[in-house]
Coordinates of C-alpha atoms in Angstrom, one line a residue:
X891 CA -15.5 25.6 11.5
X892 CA -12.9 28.0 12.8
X893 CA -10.5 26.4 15.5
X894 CA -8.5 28.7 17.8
X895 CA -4.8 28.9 16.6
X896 CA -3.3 27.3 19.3
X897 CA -5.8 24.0 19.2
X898 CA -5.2 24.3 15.4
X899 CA -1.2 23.7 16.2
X900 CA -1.7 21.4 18.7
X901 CA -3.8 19.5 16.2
X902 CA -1.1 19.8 13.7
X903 CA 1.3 17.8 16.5
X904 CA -0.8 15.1 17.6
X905 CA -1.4 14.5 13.8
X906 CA 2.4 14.3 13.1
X907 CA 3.0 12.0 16.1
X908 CA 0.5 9.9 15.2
X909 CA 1.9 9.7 11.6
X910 CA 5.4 9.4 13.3
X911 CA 4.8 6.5 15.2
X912 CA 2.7 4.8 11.9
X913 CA 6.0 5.5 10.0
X914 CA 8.5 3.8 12.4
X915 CA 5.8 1.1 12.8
X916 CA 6.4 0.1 8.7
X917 CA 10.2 -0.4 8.5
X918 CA 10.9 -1.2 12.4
X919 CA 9.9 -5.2 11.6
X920 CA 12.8 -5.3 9.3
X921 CA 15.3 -4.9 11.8
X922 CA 13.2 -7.5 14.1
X923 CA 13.2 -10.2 11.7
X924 CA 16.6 -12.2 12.5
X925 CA 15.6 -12.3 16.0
X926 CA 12.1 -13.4 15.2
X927 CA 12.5 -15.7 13.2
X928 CA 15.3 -17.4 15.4
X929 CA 12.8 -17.5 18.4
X930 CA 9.8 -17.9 17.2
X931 CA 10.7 -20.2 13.9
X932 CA 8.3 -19.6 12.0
X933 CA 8.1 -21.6 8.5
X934 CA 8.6 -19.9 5.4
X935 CA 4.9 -19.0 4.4
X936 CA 4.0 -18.0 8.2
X937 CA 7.3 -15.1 7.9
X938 CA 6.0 -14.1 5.1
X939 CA 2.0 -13.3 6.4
X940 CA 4.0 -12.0 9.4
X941 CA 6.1 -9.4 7.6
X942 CA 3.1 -8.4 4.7
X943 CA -0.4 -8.9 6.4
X944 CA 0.2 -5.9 8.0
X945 CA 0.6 -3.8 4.5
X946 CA -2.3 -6.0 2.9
X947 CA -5.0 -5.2 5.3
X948 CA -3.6 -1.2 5.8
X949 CA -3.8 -1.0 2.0
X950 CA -6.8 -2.3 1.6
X951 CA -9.1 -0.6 4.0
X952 CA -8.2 3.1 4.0
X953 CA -10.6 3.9 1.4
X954 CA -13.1 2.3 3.6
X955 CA -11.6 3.9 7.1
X956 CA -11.2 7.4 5.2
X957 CA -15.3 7.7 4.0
X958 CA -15.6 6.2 7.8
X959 CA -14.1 8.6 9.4
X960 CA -16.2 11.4 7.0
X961 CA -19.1 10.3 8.5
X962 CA -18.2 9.5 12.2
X963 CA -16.3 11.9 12.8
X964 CA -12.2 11.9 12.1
X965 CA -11.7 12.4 15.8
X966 CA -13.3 10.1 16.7
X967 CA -11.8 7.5 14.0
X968 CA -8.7 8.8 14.8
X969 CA -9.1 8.1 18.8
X970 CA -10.6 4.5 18.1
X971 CA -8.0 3.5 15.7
X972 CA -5.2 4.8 18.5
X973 CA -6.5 2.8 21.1
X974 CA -6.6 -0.4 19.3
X975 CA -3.2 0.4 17.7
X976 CA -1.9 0.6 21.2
X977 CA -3.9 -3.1 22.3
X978 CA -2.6 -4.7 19.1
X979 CA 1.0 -3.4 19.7
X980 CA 1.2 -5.3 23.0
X981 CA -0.4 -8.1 21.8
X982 CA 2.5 -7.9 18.9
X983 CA 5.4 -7.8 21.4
X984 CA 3.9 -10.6 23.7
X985 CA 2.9 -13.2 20.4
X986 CA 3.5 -16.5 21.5
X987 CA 2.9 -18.0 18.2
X988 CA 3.4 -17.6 15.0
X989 CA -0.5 -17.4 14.3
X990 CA -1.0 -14.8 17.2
X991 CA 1.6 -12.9 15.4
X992 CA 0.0 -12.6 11.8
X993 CA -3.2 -12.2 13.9
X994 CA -2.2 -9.3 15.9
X995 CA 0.2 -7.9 12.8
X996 CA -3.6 -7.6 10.8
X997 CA -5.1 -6.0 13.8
X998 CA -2.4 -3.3 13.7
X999 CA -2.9 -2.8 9.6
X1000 CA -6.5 -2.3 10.3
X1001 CA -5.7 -0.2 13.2
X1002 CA -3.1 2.0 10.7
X1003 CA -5.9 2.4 8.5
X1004 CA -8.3 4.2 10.2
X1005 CA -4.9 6.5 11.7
X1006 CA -3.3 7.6 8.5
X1007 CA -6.2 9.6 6.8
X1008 CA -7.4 10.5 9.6
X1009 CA -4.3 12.9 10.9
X1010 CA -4.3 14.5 7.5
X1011 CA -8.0 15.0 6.8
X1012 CA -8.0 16.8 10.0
X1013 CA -5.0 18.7 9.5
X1014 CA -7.1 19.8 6.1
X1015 CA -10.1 20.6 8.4
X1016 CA -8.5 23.0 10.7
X1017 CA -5.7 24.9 8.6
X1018 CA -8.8 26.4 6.6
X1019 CA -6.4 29.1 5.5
X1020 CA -4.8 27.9 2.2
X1021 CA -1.4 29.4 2.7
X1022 CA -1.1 28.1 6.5
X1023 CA -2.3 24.6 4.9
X1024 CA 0.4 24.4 2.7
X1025 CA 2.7 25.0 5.5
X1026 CA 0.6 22.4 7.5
X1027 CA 0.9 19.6 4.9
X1028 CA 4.6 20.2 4.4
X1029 CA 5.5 19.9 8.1
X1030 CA 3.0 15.9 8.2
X1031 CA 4.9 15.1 5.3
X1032 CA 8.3 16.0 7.0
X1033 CA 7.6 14.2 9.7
X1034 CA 6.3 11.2 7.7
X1035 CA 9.3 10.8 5.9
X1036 CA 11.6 11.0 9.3
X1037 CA 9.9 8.1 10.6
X1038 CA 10.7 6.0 7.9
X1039 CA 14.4 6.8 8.1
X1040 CA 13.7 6.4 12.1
X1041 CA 12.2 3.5 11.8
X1042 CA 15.3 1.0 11.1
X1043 CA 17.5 3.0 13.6
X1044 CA 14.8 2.9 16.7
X1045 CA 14.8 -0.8 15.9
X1046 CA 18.9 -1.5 15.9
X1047 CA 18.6 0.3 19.4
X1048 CA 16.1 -1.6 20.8
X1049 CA 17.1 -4.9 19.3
X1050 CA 20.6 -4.2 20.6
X1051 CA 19.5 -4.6 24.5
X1052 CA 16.1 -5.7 24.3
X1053 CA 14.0 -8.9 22.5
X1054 CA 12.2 -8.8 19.4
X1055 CA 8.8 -7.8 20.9
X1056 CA 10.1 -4.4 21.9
X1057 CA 10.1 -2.6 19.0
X1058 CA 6.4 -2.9 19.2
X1059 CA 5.7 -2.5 23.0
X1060 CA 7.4 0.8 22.5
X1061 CA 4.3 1.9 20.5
X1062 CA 2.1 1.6 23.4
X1063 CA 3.4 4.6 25.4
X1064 CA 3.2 7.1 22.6
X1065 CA -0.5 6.1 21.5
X1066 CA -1.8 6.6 25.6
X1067 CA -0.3 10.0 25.1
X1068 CA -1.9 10.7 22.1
X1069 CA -5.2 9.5 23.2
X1070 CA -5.5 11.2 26.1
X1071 CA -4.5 14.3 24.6
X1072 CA -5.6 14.3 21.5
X1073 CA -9.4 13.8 23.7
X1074 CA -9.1 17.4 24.6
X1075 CA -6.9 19.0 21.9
X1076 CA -8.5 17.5 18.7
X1077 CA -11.5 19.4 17.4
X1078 CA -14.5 16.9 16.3
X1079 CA -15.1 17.3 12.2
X1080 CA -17.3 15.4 9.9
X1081 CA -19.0 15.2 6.4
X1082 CA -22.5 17.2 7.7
X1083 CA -24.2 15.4 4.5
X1084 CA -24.3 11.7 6.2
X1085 CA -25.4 8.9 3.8
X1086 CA -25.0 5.6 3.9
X1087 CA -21.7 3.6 3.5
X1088 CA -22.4 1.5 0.5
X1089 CA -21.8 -2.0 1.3
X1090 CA -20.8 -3.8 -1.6
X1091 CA -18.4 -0.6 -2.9
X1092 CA -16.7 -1.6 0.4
X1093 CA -15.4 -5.2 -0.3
X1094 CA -15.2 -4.6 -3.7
X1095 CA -12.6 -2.0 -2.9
X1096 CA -11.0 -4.0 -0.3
X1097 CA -10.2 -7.3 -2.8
X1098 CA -9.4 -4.7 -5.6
X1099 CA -6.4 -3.1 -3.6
X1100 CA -5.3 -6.2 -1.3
X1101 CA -5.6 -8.8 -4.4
X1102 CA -3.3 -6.3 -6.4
X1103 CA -0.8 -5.6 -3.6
X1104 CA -0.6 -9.3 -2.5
X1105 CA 0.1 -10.1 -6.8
X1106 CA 3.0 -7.4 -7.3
X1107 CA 4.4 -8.4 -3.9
X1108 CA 4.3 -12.0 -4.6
X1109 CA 5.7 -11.3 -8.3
X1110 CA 8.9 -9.2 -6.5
X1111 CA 9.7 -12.7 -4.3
X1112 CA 8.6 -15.6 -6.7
X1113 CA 8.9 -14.2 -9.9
X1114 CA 5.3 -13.7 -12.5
X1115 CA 5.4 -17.5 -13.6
X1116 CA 3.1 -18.5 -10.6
X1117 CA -0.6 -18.9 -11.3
X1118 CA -1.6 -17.3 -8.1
X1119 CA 0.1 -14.2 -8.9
X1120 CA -2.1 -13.9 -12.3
X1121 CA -4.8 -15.7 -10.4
X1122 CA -4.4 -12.5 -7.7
X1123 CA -4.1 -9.4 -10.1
X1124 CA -7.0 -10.7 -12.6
X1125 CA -9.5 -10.7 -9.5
X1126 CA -8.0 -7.6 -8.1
X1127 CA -8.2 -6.0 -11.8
X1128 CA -12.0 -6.9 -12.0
X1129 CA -12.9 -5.3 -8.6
X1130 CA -11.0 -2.2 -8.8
X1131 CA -12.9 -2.1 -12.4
X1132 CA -16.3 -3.3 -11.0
X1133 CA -15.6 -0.3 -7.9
X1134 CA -15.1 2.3 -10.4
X1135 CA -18.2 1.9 -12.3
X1136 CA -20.4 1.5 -9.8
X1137 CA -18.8 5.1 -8.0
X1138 CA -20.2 6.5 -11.2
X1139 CA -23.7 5.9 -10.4
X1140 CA -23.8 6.1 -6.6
X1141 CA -25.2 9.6 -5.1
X1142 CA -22.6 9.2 -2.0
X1143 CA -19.5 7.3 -3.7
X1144 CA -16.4 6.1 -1.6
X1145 CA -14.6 7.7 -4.4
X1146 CA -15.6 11.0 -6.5
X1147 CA -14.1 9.2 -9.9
X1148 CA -14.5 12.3 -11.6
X1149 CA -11.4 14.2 -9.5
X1150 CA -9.4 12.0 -11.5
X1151 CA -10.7 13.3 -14.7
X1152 CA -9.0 16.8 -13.3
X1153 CA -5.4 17.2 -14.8
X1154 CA -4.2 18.8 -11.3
X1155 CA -5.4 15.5 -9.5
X1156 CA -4.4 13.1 -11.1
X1157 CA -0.9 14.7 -11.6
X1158 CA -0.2 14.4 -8.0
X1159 CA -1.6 11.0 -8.1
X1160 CA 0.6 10.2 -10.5
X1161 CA 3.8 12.0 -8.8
X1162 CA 3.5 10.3 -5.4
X1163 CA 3.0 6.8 -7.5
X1164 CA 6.3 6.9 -9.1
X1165 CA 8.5 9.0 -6.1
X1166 CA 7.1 5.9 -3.9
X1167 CA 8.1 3.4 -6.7
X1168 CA 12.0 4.3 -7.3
X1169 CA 12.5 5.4 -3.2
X1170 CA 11.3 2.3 -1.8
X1171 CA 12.8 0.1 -4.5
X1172 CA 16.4 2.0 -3.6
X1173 CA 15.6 1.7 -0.1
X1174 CA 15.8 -1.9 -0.2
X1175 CA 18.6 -1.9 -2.7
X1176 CA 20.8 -0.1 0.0
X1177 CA 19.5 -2.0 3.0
X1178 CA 21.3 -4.9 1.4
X1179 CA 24.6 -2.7 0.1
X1180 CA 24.9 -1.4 3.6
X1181 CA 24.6 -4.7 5.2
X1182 CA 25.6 -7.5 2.9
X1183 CA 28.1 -5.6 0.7
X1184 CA 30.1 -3.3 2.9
X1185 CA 28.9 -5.8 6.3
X1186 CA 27.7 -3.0 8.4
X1187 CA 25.5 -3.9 11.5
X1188 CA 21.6 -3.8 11.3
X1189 CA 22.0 -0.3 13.6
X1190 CA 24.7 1.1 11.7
X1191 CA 23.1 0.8 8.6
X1192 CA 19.8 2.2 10.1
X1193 CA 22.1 5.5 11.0
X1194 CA 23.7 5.3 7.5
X1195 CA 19.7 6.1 6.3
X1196 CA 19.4 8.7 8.6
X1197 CA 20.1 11.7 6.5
X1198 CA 17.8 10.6 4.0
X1199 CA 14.7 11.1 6.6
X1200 CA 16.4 14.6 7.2
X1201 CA 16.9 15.6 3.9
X1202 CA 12.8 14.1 3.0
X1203 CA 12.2 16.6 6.7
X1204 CA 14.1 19.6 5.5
X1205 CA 12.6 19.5 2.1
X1206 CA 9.1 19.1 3.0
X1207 CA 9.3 22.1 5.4
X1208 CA 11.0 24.5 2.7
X1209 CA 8.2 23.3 0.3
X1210 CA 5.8 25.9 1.0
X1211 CA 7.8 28.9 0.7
X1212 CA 9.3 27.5 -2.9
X1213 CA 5.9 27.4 -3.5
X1214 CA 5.0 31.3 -3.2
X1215 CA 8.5 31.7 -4.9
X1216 CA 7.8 29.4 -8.2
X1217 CA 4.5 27.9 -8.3
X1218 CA 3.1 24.4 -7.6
X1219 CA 4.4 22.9 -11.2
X1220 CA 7.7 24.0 -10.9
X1221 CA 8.4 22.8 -6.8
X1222 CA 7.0 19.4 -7.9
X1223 CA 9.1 19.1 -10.9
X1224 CA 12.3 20.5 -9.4
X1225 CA 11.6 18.2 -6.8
X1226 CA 11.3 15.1 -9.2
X1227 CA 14.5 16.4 -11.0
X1228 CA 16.2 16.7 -7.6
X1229 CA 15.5 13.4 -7.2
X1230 CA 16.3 11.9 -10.4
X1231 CA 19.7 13.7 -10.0
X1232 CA 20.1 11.8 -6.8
X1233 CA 19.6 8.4 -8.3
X1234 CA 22.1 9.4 -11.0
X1235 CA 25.3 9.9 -8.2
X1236 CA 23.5 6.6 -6.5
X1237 CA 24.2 4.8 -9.6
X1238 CA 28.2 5.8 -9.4
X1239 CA 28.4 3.8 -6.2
X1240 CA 30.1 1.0 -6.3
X1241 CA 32.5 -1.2 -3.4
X1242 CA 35.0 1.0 -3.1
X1243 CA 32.2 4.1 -2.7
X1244 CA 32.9 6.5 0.4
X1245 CA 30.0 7.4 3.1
X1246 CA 30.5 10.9 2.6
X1247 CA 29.5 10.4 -1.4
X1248 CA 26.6 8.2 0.0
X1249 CA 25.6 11.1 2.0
X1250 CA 25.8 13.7 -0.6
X1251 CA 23.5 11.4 -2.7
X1252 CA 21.1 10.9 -0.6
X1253 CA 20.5 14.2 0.4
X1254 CA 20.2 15.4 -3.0
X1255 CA 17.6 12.8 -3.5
X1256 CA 15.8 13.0 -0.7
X1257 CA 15.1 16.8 -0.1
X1258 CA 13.8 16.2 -3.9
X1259 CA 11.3 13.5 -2.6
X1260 CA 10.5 16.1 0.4
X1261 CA 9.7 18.6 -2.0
X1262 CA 7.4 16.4 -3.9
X1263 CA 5.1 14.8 -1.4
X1264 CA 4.7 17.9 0.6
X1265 CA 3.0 19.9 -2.7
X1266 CA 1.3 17.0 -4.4
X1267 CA -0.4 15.9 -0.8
X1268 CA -1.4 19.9 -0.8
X1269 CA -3.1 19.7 -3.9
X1270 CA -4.6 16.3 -3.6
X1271 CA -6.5 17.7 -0.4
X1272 CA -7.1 21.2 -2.2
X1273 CA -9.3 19.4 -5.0
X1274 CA -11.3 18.3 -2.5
X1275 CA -14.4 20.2 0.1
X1276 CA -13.4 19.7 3.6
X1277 CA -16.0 17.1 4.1
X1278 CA -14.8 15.0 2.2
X1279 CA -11.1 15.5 2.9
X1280 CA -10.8 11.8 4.5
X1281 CA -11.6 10.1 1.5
X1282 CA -8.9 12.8 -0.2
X1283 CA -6.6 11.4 2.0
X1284 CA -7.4 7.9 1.8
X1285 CA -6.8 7.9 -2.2
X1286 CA -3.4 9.9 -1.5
X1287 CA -2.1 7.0 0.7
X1288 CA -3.6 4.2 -1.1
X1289 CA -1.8 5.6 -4.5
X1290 CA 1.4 5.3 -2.1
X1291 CA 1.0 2.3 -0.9
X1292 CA 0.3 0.8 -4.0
X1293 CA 3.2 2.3 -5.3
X1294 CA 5.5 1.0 -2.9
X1295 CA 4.1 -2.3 -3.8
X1296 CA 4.9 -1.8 -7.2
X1297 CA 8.2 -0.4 -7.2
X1298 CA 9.6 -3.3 -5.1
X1299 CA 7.5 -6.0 -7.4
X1300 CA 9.4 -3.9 -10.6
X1301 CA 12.6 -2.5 -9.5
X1302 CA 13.3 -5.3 -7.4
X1303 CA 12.7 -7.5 -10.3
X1304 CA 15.3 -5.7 -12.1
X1305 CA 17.7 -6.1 -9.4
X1306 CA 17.6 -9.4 -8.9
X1307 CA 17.2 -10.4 -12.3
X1308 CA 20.1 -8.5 -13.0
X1309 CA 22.2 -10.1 -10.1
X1310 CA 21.0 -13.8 -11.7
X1311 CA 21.9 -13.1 -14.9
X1312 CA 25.0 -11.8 -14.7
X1313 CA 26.9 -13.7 -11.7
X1314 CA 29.8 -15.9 -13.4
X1315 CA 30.5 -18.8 -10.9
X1316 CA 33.7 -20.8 -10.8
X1317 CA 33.6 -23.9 -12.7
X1318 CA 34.2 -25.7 -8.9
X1319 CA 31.1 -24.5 -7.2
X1320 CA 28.7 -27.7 -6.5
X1321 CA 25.5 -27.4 -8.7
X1322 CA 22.9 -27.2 -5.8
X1323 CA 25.3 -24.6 -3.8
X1324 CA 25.2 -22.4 -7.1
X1325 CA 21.3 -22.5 -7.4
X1326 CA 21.4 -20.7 -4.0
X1327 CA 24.3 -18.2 -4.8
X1328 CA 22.0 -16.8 -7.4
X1329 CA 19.0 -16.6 -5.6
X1330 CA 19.9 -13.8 -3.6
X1331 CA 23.0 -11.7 -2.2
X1332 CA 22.1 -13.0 1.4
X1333 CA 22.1 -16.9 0.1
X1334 CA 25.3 -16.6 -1.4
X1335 CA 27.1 -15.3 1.7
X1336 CA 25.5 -18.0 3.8
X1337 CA 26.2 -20.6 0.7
X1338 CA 29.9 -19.4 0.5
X1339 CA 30.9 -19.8 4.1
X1340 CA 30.3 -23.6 3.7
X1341 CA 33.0 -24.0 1.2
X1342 CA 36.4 -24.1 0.7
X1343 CA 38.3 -21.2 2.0
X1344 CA 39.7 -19.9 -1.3
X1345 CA 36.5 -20.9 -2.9
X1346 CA 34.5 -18.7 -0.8
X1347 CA 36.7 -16.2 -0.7
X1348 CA 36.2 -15.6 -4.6
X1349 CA 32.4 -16.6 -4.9
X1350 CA 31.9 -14.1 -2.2
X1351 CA 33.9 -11.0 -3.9
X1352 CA 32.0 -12.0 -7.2
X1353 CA 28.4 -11.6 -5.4
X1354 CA 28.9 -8.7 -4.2
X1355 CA 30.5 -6.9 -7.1
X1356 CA 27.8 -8.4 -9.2
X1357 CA 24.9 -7.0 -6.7
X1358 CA 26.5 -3.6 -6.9
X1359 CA 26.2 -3.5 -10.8
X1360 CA 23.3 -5.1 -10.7
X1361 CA 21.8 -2.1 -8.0
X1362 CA 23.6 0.7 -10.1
X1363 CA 21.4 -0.6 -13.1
X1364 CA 18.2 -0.5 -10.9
X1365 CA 18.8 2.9 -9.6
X1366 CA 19.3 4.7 -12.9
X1367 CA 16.3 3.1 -13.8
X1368 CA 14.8 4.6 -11.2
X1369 CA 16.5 7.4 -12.4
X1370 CA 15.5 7.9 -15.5
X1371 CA 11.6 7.1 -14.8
X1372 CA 12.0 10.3 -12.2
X1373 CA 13.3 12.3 -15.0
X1374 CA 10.5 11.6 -17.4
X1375 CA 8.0 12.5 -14.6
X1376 CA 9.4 15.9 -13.8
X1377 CA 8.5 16.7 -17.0
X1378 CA 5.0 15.3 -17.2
X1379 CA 4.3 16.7 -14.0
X1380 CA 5.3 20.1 -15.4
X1381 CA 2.5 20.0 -17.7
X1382 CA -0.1 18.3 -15.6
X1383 CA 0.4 21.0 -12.6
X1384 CA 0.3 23.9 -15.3
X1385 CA -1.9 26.4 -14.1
X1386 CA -2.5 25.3 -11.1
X1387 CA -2.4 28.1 -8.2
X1388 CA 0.2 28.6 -5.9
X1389 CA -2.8 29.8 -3.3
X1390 CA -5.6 26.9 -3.6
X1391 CA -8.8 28.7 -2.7
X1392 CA -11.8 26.4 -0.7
X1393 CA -13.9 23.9 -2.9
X1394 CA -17.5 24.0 -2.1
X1395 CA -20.2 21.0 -2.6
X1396 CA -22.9 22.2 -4.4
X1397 CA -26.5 22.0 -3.1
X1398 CA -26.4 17.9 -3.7
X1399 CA -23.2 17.3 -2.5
X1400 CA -20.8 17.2 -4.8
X1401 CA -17.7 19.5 -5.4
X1402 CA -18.2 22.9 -7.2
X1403 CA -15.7 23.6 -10.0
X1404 CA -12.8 25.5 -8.6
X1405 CA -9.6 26.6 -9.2
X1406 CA -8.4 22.8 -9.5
X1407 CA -10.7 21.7 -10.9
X1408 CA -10.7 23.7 -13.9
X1409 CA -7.2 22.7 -14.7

């Protein structure tokens, strides 16, 4: 298929706002949540469905969504998955319960999933020149990374004037546009080779990824003592097991289980796991030291993140050049260095830290984490034929997602082990007011304001000094697991071309050996 150049770019922007507008959607609720909670009052379990169904049922259907939109038709997916993205928003803002709202928050997960591998399976079906690809890949992950650093600040703005629901009415605008435009602008692209969807690979999948997810994101807020969370990641375990063996024997699998058998593959797998696991982990590390330690407002702290999403922006959009300069292996592992070095000057922050270090930090680290994504996404869709560049896609953002999960189950472990562990409370704090000083950062400034005024005073310093040691251990952690993957990385992208020629299916439909492959 050969798409006129300026459809191809026009494809490339309605892919990018489409991803934009996915991207804001994942942080935005953050900034929502005070207000939610004190209108809608919701009880505990309900906030929690409310703030993670979303990520459960995105996680666990893009798989599925991706081989959907293979054999539908990705513009098609892609339109469908708009519209109801749009209808689920509005339902969103208007929730008059707290049921409607976990309700409508799944609708907008499954929504999300048939979006996000759509807009870069296509952008892999109409860039079918390898060097503009690369180019291609790098801008999606740009913008990708802007929206999550967009996403807390669009919320403080809104929030500031407007209620809770309008961070998600917002949404509805942007995805008419890109429906009706995308109707006339986006070429039509499927898998030519149709089979059948196999129906038990698909729940099999589904409990595999969601049962894993919901047992590291239960083990980052209640600890791994809980049955359920064993309960969760032993049923998830034997699914994702169960799903791999039977892709070996399928003639049209969801996933092609032998791509991970390729060193290339699995090496940007691998990358995007761990870049996901220490940024999201310091995210939420910093949301707090913004907020609770220095007491900035839920906008300001949004704007303080800003020049992450710019620096993640500027270095996906130099990635393809660096590319032609020093090779796939050496952008992703500069890139991983890059980052590691950012964590390093993250973990010299402390209380008394200025912005403008916080700035040079963050930069450093994120323009590594631009790098990064924008190659390894390149050469996760490279490994693949075109027709089968949604399930590509799919496996890409699943190994993210999963990622994230795991990062914040992990690292945020560390954290607030760390922060438990350490605190020293005056001999004079009440028993049942120090069980919830140690919980969390947030529970002791709420504990500390009830007691005497000197009291507080000093319980409140010693939270917060012991959160920031507590976050400068997690982030060199993070810092030193970045470190260790540049250099794995290194060798796993070896070899691998700078110019990633076509893969072709062979006459029964799997992918010919290639240039990837063979590495």
């Amino acid at each position: 298929m050969t798409v006129p150049s300026p459809r191809k770019w026009g494809t490339l922007v309605i892919a990018c706002l489409a991803m934009l507008l996915l991207a804001i959607d994942l942080t935005v609720l953050h900034q929502a949540a005070p207000k939610l909670v004190e209108e809608m009052r919701p009880s505990a379990p309900q906030f929690l469905w409310i703030v993670d169904v979303y990520g459960f049922a995105l996680a666990g259907l893009l798989v599925t969504m991706g081989n959907v939109g293979d054999r539908i038709g990705r513009k098609r997916l892609l339109l469908i998955g708009m519209t109801a993205f749009g209808a689920a928003s509005a339902l969103t803002a208007y929730a008059p319960t707290p049921e409607w709202l976990i309700a409508a928050r799944a609708l907008l997960g499954v929504a999300g999933a048939t979006i996000m591998p759509s807009t870069l399976s296509m952008i892999r079906n109409v860039f079918t020149d390898p060097r503009e690809r690369t180019t291609a890949v790098g801008v999606w992950s740009s913008v990708s990374a802007l929206g999550f650093a967009l996403g807390p600040v669009v919320g403080g703005a809104l929030l500031n004037s407007f209620w809770w629901g309008s961070v998600f009415l917002v949404n509805v605008p942007v995805a008419v546009l890109i429906v009706v435009v995308g109707s006339v602008v986006l070429p039509e692209s499927r898998n030519p080779r149709l089979g059948r969807l196999d129906l038990v690979s698909v729940p099999l999948s589904v409990v595999g990824v969601v049962a894993v997810v919901y047992a590291l994101k239960t083990a980052a807020h209640d600890g791994v003592a809980g049955a359920g969370v064993w309960v969760a990641a032993a049923a998830g375990l034997v699914s994702l097991v169960l799903f791999t063996r039977r892709q070996t024997r399928l003639a049209e699998p969801l996933i092609d289980v032998r791509l991970f058998g390729h060193r290339a593959f699995s090496g940007a797998i691998g990358a995007n796991v761990v870049c996901v696991f220490s940024m999201l982990a310091a995210s939420l590390a910093f949301a707090q030291y913004f907020q609770l330690v220095l007491g900035w407002s839920p906008l300001m702290s949004g704007l303080a993140g800003l020049p992450g999403g710019l620096g993640a922006a500027a270095g996906g959009a130099l990635a393809a050049p660096l590319v032609t300069a020093l090779g796939r292996a050496r952008v992703v592992a500069l890139g991983l260095g890059l980052s590691a070095a950012g964590f390093v000057l993250y973990g010299q922050v402390d209380m008394a830290t200025g912005y403008a270090y916080m700035v040079t930090a963050m930069i450093v680290a994120s323009i590594g984490t631009g790098f990064t994504f924008a190659v390894t996404n390149d050469t996760i869709l490279a490994s693949v034929p075109r027709e089968r560049a949604g399930a590509a896609s799919a496996i890409a953002e699943t190994a993210q997602e999963m990622g994230g999960a795991l990062g914040i189950a992990v690292l945020g472990s560390v954290l607030n082990g760390a922060y438990r562990n350490n605190l020293r409370l005056p001999a004079e704090v009440p028993a049942d007011a120090a069980d919830q000083i140690r919980e969390s950062l947030g529970g002791a400034l709420e504990t500390a304001a009830a007691l005497p005024a000197r009291l507080a005073e000093t319980v409140t310093e010693t939270a917060r000094q012991t959160f920031v040691d507590s976050m400068q251990m997690t982030v060199m952690t993070g810092a030193v697991l970045l470190a260790l993957l540049a250099v794995a990385a290194l060798a796993a992208l070896r070899g691998v071309p700078k110019v990633i020629a076509e893969v072709d299916l062979d006459d029964e439909g799997r992918p010919q050996e290639g240039p990837v492959a063979a590495h």
